[in-house]
Amino acid sequence: MTARKLDGTAIGRAIKEEVKKEVEALAESGIRPGLAAVLVGDNPGSRVYVNSKVKTCAELGLYSRKIELPGETTTAQLLELINSLNGDESIDGILVQLPLPNAIDTNAVLEAVRPEKDVDGFHPVNVGRLVRGQACLEPCTPAGIMEMLRRSGLPISGKRAVVVGRSDIVGKPMAFMLLHRHATVTICHSRTKDLPGVCREADILIAAIGRTAMITGDFVKPGAVVIDVGMNKAETREEAERIFGPDEARLAEIGKKGYTLVGDVEPRTVAPIAGYLSPVPGGVGPLTIAMLMSNTVKAARLRRRLA
Ligand code: GUN
């Protein structure tokens, strides 16, 4: 047996279609949801993400503004920009791409974003509301994973969920979202004792550690739902063969681009055991952007008290 694929590209497309229809309906009332995407410095990964967010806005009919600032920008300058976006009527969502350069006070920046415009769900007000189970703007990646589970008809209530990774962006909010849907949740991290044993208890296993192919078959209970949030690179044929087995497309990609994208899960050993597996690429990634678009429309409605 091999795991069924959780197709994030198809699910992301369906969500984006729904968002596009909402944007069209709002346009009839003269409303155009708008997103400001702020990129500081020249992290190449961040640039790719921001460009892709702005491009998706255009595809769905949202207004977007990309603001690029040099790496030497100060915290004070960034706070001033956010302040002006907070008061800008054409902007419903403000996204500051992370990580910010070391010299910038990230907490001060995230706290400066008006919670009503915080489409990343990183402001302490939204984090607090999420923890309490109140309505809020939710972080996009875990929200996308919840949509993936829901739209795939995979039940959560009463299941054992193990989240590997305790980041503010994925691990922690993911754990609370699963808890609110009545899963029994364990959060693991680098100091967890017997990590494979804990993971093997999971009916739903979320891999969000940021370590290439760390979750191997011996971490997985037969039939489990495995969600791979990792985004790493394999750069040699030997590494790719160890992770994927004899996958010609992957090897060809390395020959052409110099790398192939790899998650935190090792498909060669996990796919024969898991019941469902989200691939990398084409799993969680497309859902993050789809949920950002959905959050921007939600913020536009909330700010106008449209429910
Ligand atoms: N960096 C990595 N993931 C994210 C995200 O979801 N939003 C922002 N703003 N930055 C990120």
XYZ file of C-alpha atoms and ligand atoms in Angstrom:
318
model
C 0.000 0.000 0.000
C 1.062 3.548 -0.486
C -0.302 6.702 1.147
C -2.979 8.708 -0.648
C -1.718 12.088 -1.756
C -3.174 15.199 -0.089
C -3.178 17.494 -3.092
C -2.553 21.032 -1.823
C -2.407 22.430 -5.338
C -5.970 21.260 -6.102
C -7.330 22.309 -2.695
C -5.565 25.685 -2.943
C -7.116 26.185 -6.381
C -10.593 25.477 -4.998
C -10.096 27.962 -2.119
C -8.799 30.615 -4.519
C -11.844 30.117 -6.780
C -14.095 30.755 -3.787
C -12.110 33.844 -2.781
C -12.286 35.148 -6.355
C -16.097 34.859 -6.307
C -16.211 36.748 -2.996
C -13.992 39.469 -4.452
C -16.357 39.754 -7.434
C -19.366 40.036 -5.121
C -17.645 42.748 -3.032
C -16.779 44.645 -6.227
C -20.525 45.091 -6.843
C -20.631 47.085 -3.598
C -17.602 49.100 -4.677
C -15.236 47.283 -2.319
C -11.821 46.015 -3.400
C -9.873 44.211 -0.682
C -6.248 45.359 -0.551
C -3.047 43.760 0.734
C 0.225 45.518 1.585
C 3.229 43.169 1.483
C 6.361 44.509 3.140
C 9.761 43.039 2.275
C 12.844 44.233 4.159
C 16.324 43.338 2.894
C 17.280 40.851 0.203
C 16.527 37.359 1.514
C 15.956 35.503 -1.793
C 13.392 33.105 -0.293
C 11.368 35.990 1.162
C 11.417 37.768 -2.189
C 10.006 34.693 -3.947
C 7.229 34.390 -1.340
C 6.272 38.082 -1.477
C 6.231 38.095 -5.284
C 4.036 35.036 -5.309
C 1.590 36.630 -2.811
C 1.344 39.819 -4.864
C 0.843 37.836 -8.077
C -1.959 35.805 -6.508
C -3.699 39.043 -5.436
C -3.756 40.109 -9.090
C -5.142 36.740 -10.209
C -8.031 36.962 -7.744
C -8.827 40.651 -8.278
C -7.445 41.985 -4.997
C -5.534 45.261 -4.839
C -1.955 44.822 -3.674
C 0.998 47.041 -2.858
C 4.504 45.623 -2.591
C 6.778 47.729 -0.395
C 10.488 46.915 -0.580
C 12.858 48.433 1.955
C 16.642 48.144 2.212
C 18.276 45.810 4.751
C 19.530 48.832 6.723
C 15.980 50.007 7.511
C 15.559 50.815 11.223
C 12.796 49.621 13.522
C 11.557 53.228 13.794
C 11.284 53.587 10.007
C 9.393 50.304 9.707
C 7.034 51.300 12.531
C 6.326 54.559 10.730
C 5.442 52.690 7.539
C 3.143 50.313 9.401
C 1.467 53.229 11.095
C 0.675 54.791 7.752
C -0.646 51.467 6.379
C -2.800 51.089 9.516
C -4.545 54.336 8.570
C -4.659 53.680 4.814
C -8.257 53.138 3.639
C -7.167 51.161 0.552
C -5.335 48.558 2.680
C -7.209 45.779 4.492
C -4.307 43.437 5.190
C -0.708 44.150 6.193
C 1.884 41.423 5.820
C 5.477 41.874 6.950
C 7.509 39.022 5.504
C 9.615 37.200 8.108
C 12.413 36.797 8.990
C 13.309 40.481 9.383
C 16.978 41.553 9.514
C 18.509 40.944 12.968
C 18.782 44.636 13.855
C 14.993 45.067 13.635
C 12.788 44.460 16.679
C 10.391 41.882 15.189
C 8.051 41.856 18.193
C 7.642 45.645 18.080
C 6.847 45.426 14.357
C 4.283 42.641 14.710
C 2.601 44.471 17.600
C 2.384 47.670 15.548
C 0.091 46.112 12.927
C -3.559 46.869 13.692
C -5.070 43.526 14.754
C -7.943 44.090 12.269
C -5.377 44.228 9.433
C -3.133 41.440 10.743
C -3.735 38.908 7.950
C -0.821 36.740 9.162
C -2.456 36.347 12.586
C 0.832 37.162 14.347
C -0.341 40.078 16.559
C -0.646 39.109 20.265
C -4.351 40.071 20.182
C -5.021 37.527 17.434
C -2.745 34.939 19.088
C -4.676 35.413 22.347
C -8.022 35.105 20.610
C -6.843 31.953 18.832
C -5.723 30.375 22.112
C -9.085 31.239 23.688
C -11.003 29.833 20.713
C -12.482 33.227 19.774
C -13.025 34.444 16.211
C -9.813 36.003 14.853
C -7.471 36.257 11.898
C -5.601 32.935 11.985
C -2.019 32.196 10.824
C -2.200 31.080 7.196
C -0.168 27.853 7.199
C -1.966 26.057 10.041
C -5.311 27.450 8.800
C -4.488 25.933 5.393
C -3.721 22.573 6.996
C -7.106 22.634 8.769
C -8.762 23.289 5.374
C -6.763 20.419 3.872
C -8.020 18.031 6.566
C -11.600 19.326 6.310
C -11.828 19.218 2.518
C -10.271 15.739 2.469
C -12.956 14.493 4.869
C -10.420 13.505 7.523
C -11.891 13.540 11.046
C -10.064 15.280 13.908
C -12.299 14.880 16.950
C -10.948 12.269 19.379
C -7.829 11.634 17.277
C -4.284 11.778 18.622
C -2.403 14.612 16.926
C 1.342 15.113 17.261
C 2.851 18.413 16.120
C 6.627 18.273 15.687
C 7.957 21.835 15.958
C 6.967 24.662 18.304
C 7.275 27.775 16.141
C 4.965 30.766 16.588
C 4.106 30.631 12.875
C 3.135 26.948 12.566
C 3.652 24.588 15.528
C 1.953 26.485 18.338
C -1.097 27.786 16.425
C -1.489 24.374 14.738
C -1.670 22.671 18.131
C -4.414 25.026 19.343
C -6.469 24.692 16.157
C -6.377 20.891 16.439
C -7.203 21.118 20.159
C -10.255 23.288 19.433
C -11.449 20.602 17.026
C -11.172 18.103 19.893
C -7.948 16.294 19.022
C -5.666 15.103 21.830
C -2.573 17.127 21.030
C 1.121 16.648 21.818
C 3.755 19.217 20.829
C 7.270 17.831 20.305
C 10.600 19.604 19.831
C 14.346 19.067 19.760
C 14.492 17.928 23.391
C 11.580 15.499 23.265
C 12.616 12.077 24.555
C 11.869 9.132 22.231
C 10.540 11.313 19.431
C 9.868 8.336 17.098
C 7.842 6.632 19.833
C 5.732 9.735 20.508
C 5.166 10.295 16.775
C 4.101 6.653 16.337
C 1.101 7.381 18.584
C -0.188 9.984 16.131
C -3.283 9.516 13.997
C -2.433 12.959 12.607
C 1.269 13.832 12.405
C 2.310 17.388 11.547
C 5.999 17.745 10.611
C 7.077 21.381 11.041
C 10.650 21.177 12.282
C 12.625 22.498 9.339
C 14.957 19.484 9.107
C 15.339 17.655 5.827
C 13.500 14.295 5.716
C 13.806 13.837 9.482
C 10.471 12.034 9.799
C 11.125 8.520 8.502
C 8.921 5.448 8.361
C 9.758 4.434 11.936
C 8.018 7.636 13.182
C 4.695 6.718 11.570
C 1.746 4.649 12.723
C 0.244 2.540 9.897
C -2.583 4.487 8.233
C -1.716 7.839 9.869
C -2.347 11.210 8.215
C 1.060 12.850 7.703
C 1.291 16.557 6.877
C 4.684 17.831 5.741
C 5.258 21.546 6.393
C 9.000 21.427 5.634
C 10.640 23.388 2.851
C 14.250 22.287 2.414
C 16.551 21.470 -0.480
C 18.345 18.290 -1.541
C 21.284 19.101 -3.762
C 22.892 15.754 -4.581
C 21.638 12.632 -6.376
C 22.641 10.467 -3.408
C 20.560 12.566 -0.998
C 17.579 12.615 -3.374
C 17.725 8.819 -3.849
C 17.872 8.239 -0.119
C 14.834 10.497 0.431
C 12.679 9.653 -2.597
C 13.978 6.305 -3.868
C 14.478 5.892 -7.624
C 12.529 9.002 -8.689
C 13.723 10.020 -12.133
C 11.880 13.360 -12.132
C 13.640 14.404 -8.917
C 17.050 13.407 -10.231
C 16.407 15.275 -13.473
C 15.427 18.361 -11.452
C 18.717 18.280 -9.565
C 20.557 17.993 -12.874
C 18.680 21.029 -14.216
C 18.234 23.371 -11.207
C 20.912 22.115 -8.831
C 18.343 21.116 -6.200
C 14.939 19.579 -5.541
C 12.533 20.675 -2.786
C 12.308 18.316 0.182
C 10.076 18.465 3.222
C 10.617 17.308 6.794
C 9.260 13.870 5.821
C 11.096 11.101 3.978
C 8.575 9.865 1.364
C 10.527 6.700 0.464
C 9.965 5.203 3.917
C 6.802 7.077 5.022
C 4.571 6.642 1.954
C 4.355 2.806 2.309
C 3.126 3.169 5.918
C 1.011 6.355 6.113
C -2.642 6.438 5.037
C -2.368 9.993 3.675
C 0.663 12.159 2.940
C 0.964 15.759 1.770
C 3.781 16.107 -0.790
C 6.497 18.759 -1.034
C 6.106 20.698 -3.245
C 2.346 20.765 -3.910
C 1.118 20.144 -0.350
C 0.902 22.795 2.332
C 2.695 25.543 0.353
C -0.163 26.469 -2.025
C -2.605 26.528 0.894
C -0.638 29.178 2.800
C -1.098 31.675 -0.018
C -4.737 30.698 -0.563
C -5.469 31.336 3.130
C -3.660 34.690 3.015
C -6.044 35.727 0.224
C -8.996 34.417 2.208
C -7.812 36.307 5.331
C -7.470 39.543 3.341
C -11.068 39.280 2.130
C -12.172 38.407 5.657
C -10.330 41.480 7.011
C -11.956 43.675 4.353
C -15.413 42.456 5.406
C -14.716 42.727 9.127
C -13.399 46.276 8.864
C -16.649 47.281 7.143
C -18.768 45.293 9.598
C -20.031 43.078 6.772
C -19.853 39.939 8.968
N 7.841 33.607 6.863
C 7.610 32.271 6.847
N 6.281 32.033 6.854
C 5.676 33.240 6.876
C 4.317 33.643 6.887
O 3.381 32.858 6.893
N 4.096 34.992 6.876
C 5.107 35.899 6.901
N 4.790 37.182 6.931
N 6.372 35.550 6.900
C 6.659 34.230 6.871
